[in-house]
Protein backbone atom coordinates (compact mmCIF):
# COMPACT_ATOMS: atom_id res chain seq x y z
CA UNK A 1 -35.75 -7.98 -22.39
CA UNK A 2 -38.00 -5.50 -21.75
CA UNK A 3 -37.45 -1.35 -21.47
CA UNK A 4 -38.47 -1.56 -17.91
CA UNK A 5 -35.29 -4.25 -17.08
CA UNK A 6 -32.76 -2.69 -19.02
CA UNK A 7 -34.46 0.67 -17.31
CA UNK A 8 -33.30 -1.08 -14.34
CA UNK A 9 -30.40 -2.15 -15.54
CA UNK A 10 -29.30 0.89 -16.40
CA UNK A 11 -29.82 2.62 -13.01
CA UNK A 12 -27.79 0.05 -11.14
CA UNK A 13 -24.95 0.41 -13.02
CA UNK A 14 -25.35 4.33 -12.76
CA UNK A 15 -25.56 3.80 -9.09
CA UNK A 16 -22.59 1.43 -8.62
CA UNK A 17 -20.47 3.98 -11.10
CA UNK A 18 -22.13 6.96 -9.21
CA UNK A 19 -21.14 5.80 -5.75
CA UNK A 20 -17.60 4.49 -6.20
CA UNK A 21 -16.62 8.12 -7.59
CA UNK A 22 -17.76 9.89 -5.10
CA UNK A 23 -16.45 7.84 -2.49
CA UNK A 24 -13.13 8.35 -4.19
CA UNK A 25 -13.05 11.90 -5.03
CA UNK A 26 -14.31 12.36 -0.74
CA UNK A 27 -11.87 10.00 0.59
CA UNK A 28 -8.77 10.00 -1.91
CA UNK A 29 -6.41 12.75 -2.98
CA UNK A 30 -4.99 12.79 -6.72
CA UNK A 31 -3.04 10.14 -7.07
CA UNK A 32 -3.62 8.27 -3.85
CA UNK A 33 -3.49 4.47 -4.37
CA UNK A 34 -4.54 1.30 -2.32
CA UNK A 35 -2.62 -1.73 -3.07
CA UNK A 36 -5.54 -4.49 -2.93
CA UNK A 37 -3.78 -7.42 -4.46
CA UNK A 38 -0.19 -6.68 -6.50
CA UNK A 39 -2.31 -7.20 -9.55
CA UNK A 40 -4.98 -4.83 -8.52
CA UNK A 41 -5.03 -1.35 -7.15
CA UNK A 42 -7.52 1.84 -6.26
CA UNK A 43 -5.33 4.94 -8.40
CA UNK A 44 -7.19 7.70 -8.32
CA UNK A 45 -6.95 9.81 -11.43
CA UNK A 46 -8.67 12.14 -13.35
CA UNK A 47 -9.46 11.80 -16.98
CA UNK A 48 -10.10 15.94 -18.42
CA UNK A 49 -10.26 14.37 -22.41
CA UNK A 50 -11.26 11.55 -24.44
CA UNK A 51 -9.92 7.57 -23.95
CA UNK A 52 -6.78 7.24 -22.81
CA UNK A 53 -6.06 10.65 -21.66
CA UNK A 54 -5.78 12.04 -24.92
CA UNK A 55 -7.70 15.16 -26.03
CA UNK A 56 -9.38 16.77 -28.59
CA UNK A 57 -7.13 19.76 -29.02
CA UNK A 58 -4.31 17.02 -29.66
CA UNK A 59 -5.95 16.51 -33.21
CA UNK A 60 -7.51 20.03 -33.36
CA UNK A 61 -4.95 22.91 -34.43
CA UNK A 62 -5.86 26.22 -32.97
CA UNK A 63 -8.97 24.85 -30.52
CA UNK A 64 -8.30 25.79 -26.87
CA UNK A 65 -8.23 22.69 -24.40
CA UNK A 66 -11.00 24.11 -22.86
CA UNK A 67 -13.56 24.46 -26.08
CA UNK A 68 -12.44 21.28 -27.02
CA UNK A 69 -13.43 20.05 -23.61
CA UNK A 70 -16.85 21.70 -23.46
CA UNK A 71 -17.37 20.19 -27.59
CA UNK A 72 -16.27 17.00 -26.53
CA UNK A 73 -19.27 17.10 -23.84
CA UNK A 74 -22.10 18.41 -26.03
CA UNK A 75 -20.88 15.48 -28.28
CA UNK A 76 -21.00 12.92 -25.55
CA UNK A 77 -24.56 14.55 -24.80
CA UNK A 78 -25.90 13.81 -28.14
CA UNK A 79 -24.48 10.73 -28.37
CA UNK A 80 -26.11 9.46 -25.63
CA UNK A 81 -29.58 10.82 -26.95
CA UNK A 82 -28.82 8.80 -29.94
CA UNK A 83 -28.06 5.75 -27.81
CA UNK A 84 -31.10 6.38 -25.85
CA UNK A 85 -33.59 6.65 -28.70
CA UNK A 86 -31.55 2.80 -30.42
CA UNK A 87 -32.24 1.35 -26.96
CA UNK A 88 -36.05 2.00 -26.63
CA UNK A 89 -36.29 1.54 -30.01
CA UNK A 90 -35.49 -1.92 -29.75
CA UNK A 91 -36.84 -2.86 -26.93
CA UNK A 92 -40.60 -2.07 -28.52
CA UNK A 93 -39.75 -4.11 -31.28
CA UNK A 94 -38.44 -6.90 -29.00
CA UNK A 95 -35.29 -7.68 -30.49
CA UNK A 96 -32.64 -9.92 -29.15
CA UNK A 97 -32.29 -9.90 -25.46
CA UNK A 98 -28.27 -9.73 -26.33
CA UNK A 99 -28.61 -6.49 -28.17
CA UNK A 100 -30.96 -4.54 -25.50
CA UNK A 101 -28.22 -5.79 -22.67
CA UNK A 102 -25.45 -4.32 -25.06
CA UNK A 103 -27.13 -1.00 -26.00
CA UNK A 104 -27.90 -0.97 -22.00
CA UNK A 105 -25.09 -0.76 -21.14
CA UNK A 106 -22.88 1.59 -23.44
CA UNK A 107 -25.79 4.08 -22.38
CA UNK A 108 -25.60 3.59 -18.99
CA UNK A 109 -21.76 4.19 -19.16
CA UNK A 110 -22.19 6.59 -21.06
CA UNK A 111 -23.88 8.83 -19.15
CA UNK A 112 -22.39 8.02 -15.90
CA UNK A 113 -19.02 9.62 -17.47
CA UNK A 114 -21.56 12.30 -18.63
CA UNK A 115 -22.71 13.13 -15.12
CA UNK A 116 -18.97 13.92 -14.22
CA UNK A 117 -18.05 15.90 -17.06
CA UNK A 118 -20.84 18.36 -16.32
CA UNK A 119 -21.54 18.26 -13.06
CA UNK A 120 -18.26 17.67 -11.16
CA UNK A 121 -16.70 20.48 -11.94
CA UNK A 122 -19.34 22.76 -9.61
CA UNK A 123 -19.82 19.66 -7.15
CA UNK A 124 -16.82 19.50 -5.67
CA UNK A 125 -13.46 21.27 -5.23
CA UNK A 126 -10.20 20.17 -6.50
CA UNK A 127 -8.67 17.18 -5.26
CA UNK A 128 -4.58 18.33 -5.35
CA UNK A 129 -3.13 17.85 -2.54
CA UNK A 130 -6.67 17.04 -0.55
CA UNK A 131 -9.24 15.49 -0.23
CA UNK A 132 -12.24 17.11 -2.58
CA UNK A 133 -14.94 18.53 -0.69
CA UNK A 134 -18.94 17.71 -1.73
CA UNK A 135 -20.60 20.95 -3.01
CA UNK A 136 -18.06 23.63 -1.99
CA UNK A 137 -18.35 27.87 -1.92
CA UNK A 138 -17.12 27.30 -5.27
CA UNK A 139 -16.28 24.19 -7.93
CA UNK A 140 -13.37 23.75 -9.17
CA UNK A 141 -14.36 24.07 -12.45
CA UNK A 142 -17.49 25.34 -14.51
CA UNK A 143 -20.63 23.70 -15.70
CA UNK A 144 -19.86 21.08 -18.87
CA UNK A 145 -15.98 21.06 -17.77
CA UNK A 146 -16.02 18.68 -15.29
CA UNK A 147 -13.41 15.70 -15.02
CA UNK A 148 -13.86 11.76 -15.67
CA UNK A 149 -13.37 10.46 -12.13
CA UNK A 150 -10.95 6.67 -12.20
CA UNK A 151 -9.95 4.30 -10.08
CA UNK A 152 -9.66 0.90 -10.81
CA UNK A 153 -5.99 -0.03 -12.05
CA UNK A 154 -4.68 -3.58 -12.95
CA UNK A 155 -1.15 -3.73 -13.47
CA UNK A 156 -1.01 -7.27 -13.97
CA UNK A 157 2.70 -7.29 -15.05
CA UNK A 158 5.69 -4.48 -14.57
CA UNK A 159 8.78 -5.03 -15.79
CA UNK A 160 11.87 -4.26 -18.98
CA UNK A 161 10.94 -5.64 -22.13
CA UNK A 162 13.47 -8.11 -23.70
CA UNK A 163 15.91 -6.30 -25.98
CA UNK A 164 15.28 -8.07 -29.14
CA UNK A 165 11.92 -6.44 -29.37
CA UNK A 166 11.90 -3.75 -31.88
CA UNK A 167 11.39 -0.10 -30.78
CA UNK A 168 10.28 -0.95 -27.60
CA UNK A 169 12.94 -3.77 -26.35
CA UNK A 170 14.42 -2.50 -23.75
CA UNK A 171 12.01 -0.36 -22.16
CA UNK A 172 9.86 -0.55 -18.58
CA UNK A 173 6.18 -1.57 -19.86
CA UNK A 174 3.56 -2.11 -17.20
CA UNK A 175 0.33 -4.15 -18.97
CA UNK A 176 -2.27 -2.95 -17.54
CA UNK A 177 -1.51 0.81 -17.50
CA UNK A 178 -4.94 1.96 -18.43
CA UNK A 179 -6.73 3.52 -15.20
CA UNK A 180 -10.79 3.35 -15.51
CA UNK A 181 -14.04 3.33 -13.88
CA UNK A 182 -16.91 1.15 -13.53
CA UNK A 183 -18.81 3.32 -16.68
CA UNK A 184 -15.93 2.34 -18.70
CA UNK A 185 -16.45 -1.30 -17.77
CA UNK A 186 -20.11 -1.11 -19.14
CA UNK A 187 -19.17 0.95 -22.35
CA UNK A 188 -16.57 -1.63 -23.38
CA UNK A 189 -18.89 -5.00 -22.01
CA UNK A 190 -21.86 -3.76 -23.87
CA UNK A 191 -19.74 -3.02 -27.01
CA UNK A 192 -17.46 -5.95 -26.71
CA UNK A 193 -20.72 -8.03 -26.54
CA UNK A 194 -22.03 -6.59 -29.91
CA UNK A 195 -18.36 -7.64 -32.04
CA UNK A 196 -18.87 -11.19 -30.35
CA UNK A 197 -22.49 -12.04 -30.65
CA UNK A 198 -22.58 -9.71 -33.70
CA UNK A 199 -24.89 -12.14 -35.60
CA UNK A 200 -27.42 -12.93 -32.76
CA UNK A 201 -27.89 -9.40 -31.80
CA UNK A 202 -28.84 -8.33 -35.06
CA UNK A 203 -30.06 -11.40 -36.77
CA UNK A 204 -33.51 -10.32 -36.21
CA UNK A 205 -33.32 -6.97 -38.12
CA UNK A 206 -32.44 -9.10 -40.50
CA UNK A 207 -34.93 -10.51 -41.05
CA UNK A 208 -37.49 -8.27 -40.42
CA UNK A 209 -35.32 -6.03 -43.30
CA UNK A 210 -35.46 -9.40 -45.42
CA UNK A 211 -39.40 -9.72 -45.22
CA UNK A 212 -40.05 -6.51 -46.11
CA UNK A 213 -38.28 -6.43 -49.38
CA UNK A 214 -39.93 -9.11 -50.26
C-alpha cells in the first residue's frame, strides 16, 4: 500500500470518528441513550482519562487529575509523532500491505481521540444537563483538557452471575460494558491485526535485517 492510500485511509476514518462526535455531543446530553437493537445502543459518555475510564492520577500519588490529564495528552501527542514517522517509514520501504493498514489505523485513532482531548474542551460547552453548544462564549474546559467523546455501547448480555462462580457469583455483570468510539475501533483493529498476522506484517524486516548481516 502506498502513503498516499493509507493517507486516505487515514482521513476517512478521522472523518467518520470526527462526525459521529460531534453529532453526539450537538444532539445528545450526558448520558442520553438510543436503544437501536437490545444488543446495541448510542450512550453518550465522556472519557476525561486513559482506557477504561481510569486515570493517571489513579497510579500517580500526589499528581493533580488535571496535570495528569494535560501529561497524559502531551504523551498521546508524541506518541502519535512516533506512529506517524513508523507509518511513512514503511510505506517507502514498501513493506507488507498488512502492516501499513495496521499502523494506519492505530494513527488515525489515535489522533482522532487526540483532536478531542485538546480541542473539545474550548469547542464546545458542557454537555450536563444539555445539549453542548459548537464554539460557545467560553469552553468548558481549557486547551489540552478536553474529553474523549463515546457512544457506541453493546451490551450483548445483562444479567446475575451463577453463584458458584468465585468472587463474582452472584453479582449483576453486563458483557459488553465498555462504551467507545469509532477511533477506538481503529486503535484496537489495527493493533489486533498486528498480534494475528504478526508474522506477515513483519516477515519482510526480516529479512531485509537477515540480508544485511550477512
Amino acid at each position: 500500500m502506498t502513503l498516499k492510500k493509507a493517507t486516505l485511509l487515514i482521513i476517512i476514518i478521522l472523518l467518520i470518528d470526527q462526525i459521529s462526535k460531534f453529532y453526539i455531543k450537538t444532539h445528545f446530553a450526558l448520558h442520553d441513550r438510543i436503544e437501536v437493537f437490545s444488543w446495541f445502543q448510542i450512550l453518550f459518555v465522556e472519557n476525561d482519562g486513559m482506557a477504561w475510564g481510569t486515570k493517571l492520577s489513579d497510579f500517580i500519588s500526589g499528581i493533580s487529575d488535571r496535570t495528569a490529564k494535560l501529561a497524559l495528552t502531551i504523551f498521546r501527542i508524541v506518541a502519535v509523532i512516533g506512529i506517524g514517522y513508523w507509518l511513512v517509514t514503511s510505506a517507502r520501504r514498501k513493506s507488507p500491505n498488512i502492516l501499513i493498514v495496521a499502523i494506519a489505523l492505530i494513527f488515525a485513532g489515535a489522533l482522532g481521540n487526540i483532536i478531542d482531548s485538546v480541542f473539545y474542551g474550548i469547542l464546545f460547552d458542557d454537555s450536563y444537563s444539555q445539549v453542548a453548544t459548537f464554539i460557545p462564549k467560553q469552553g468548558y474546559d481549557t486547551l489540552f483538557h478536553g474529553k474523549v467523546v463515546d457512544m457506541l455501547h453493546f451490551p450483548i448480555w445483562q444479567g446475575f452471575l451463577p453463584q458458584w462462580i468465585p468472587i463474582i457469583g452472584g453479582d449483576y455483570f453486563t458483557f459488553f460494558e465498555p462504551v467507545f468510539n469509532v477511533a477506538d475501533m481503529a486503535i484496537s483493529s489495527g493493533i489486533g491485526m498486528l498480534i494475528v498476522f504478526n508474522k506477515k506484517a513483519f516477515h519482510q524486516e526480516e529479512l531485509e535485517e537477515t540480508s544485511k548481516s550477512v
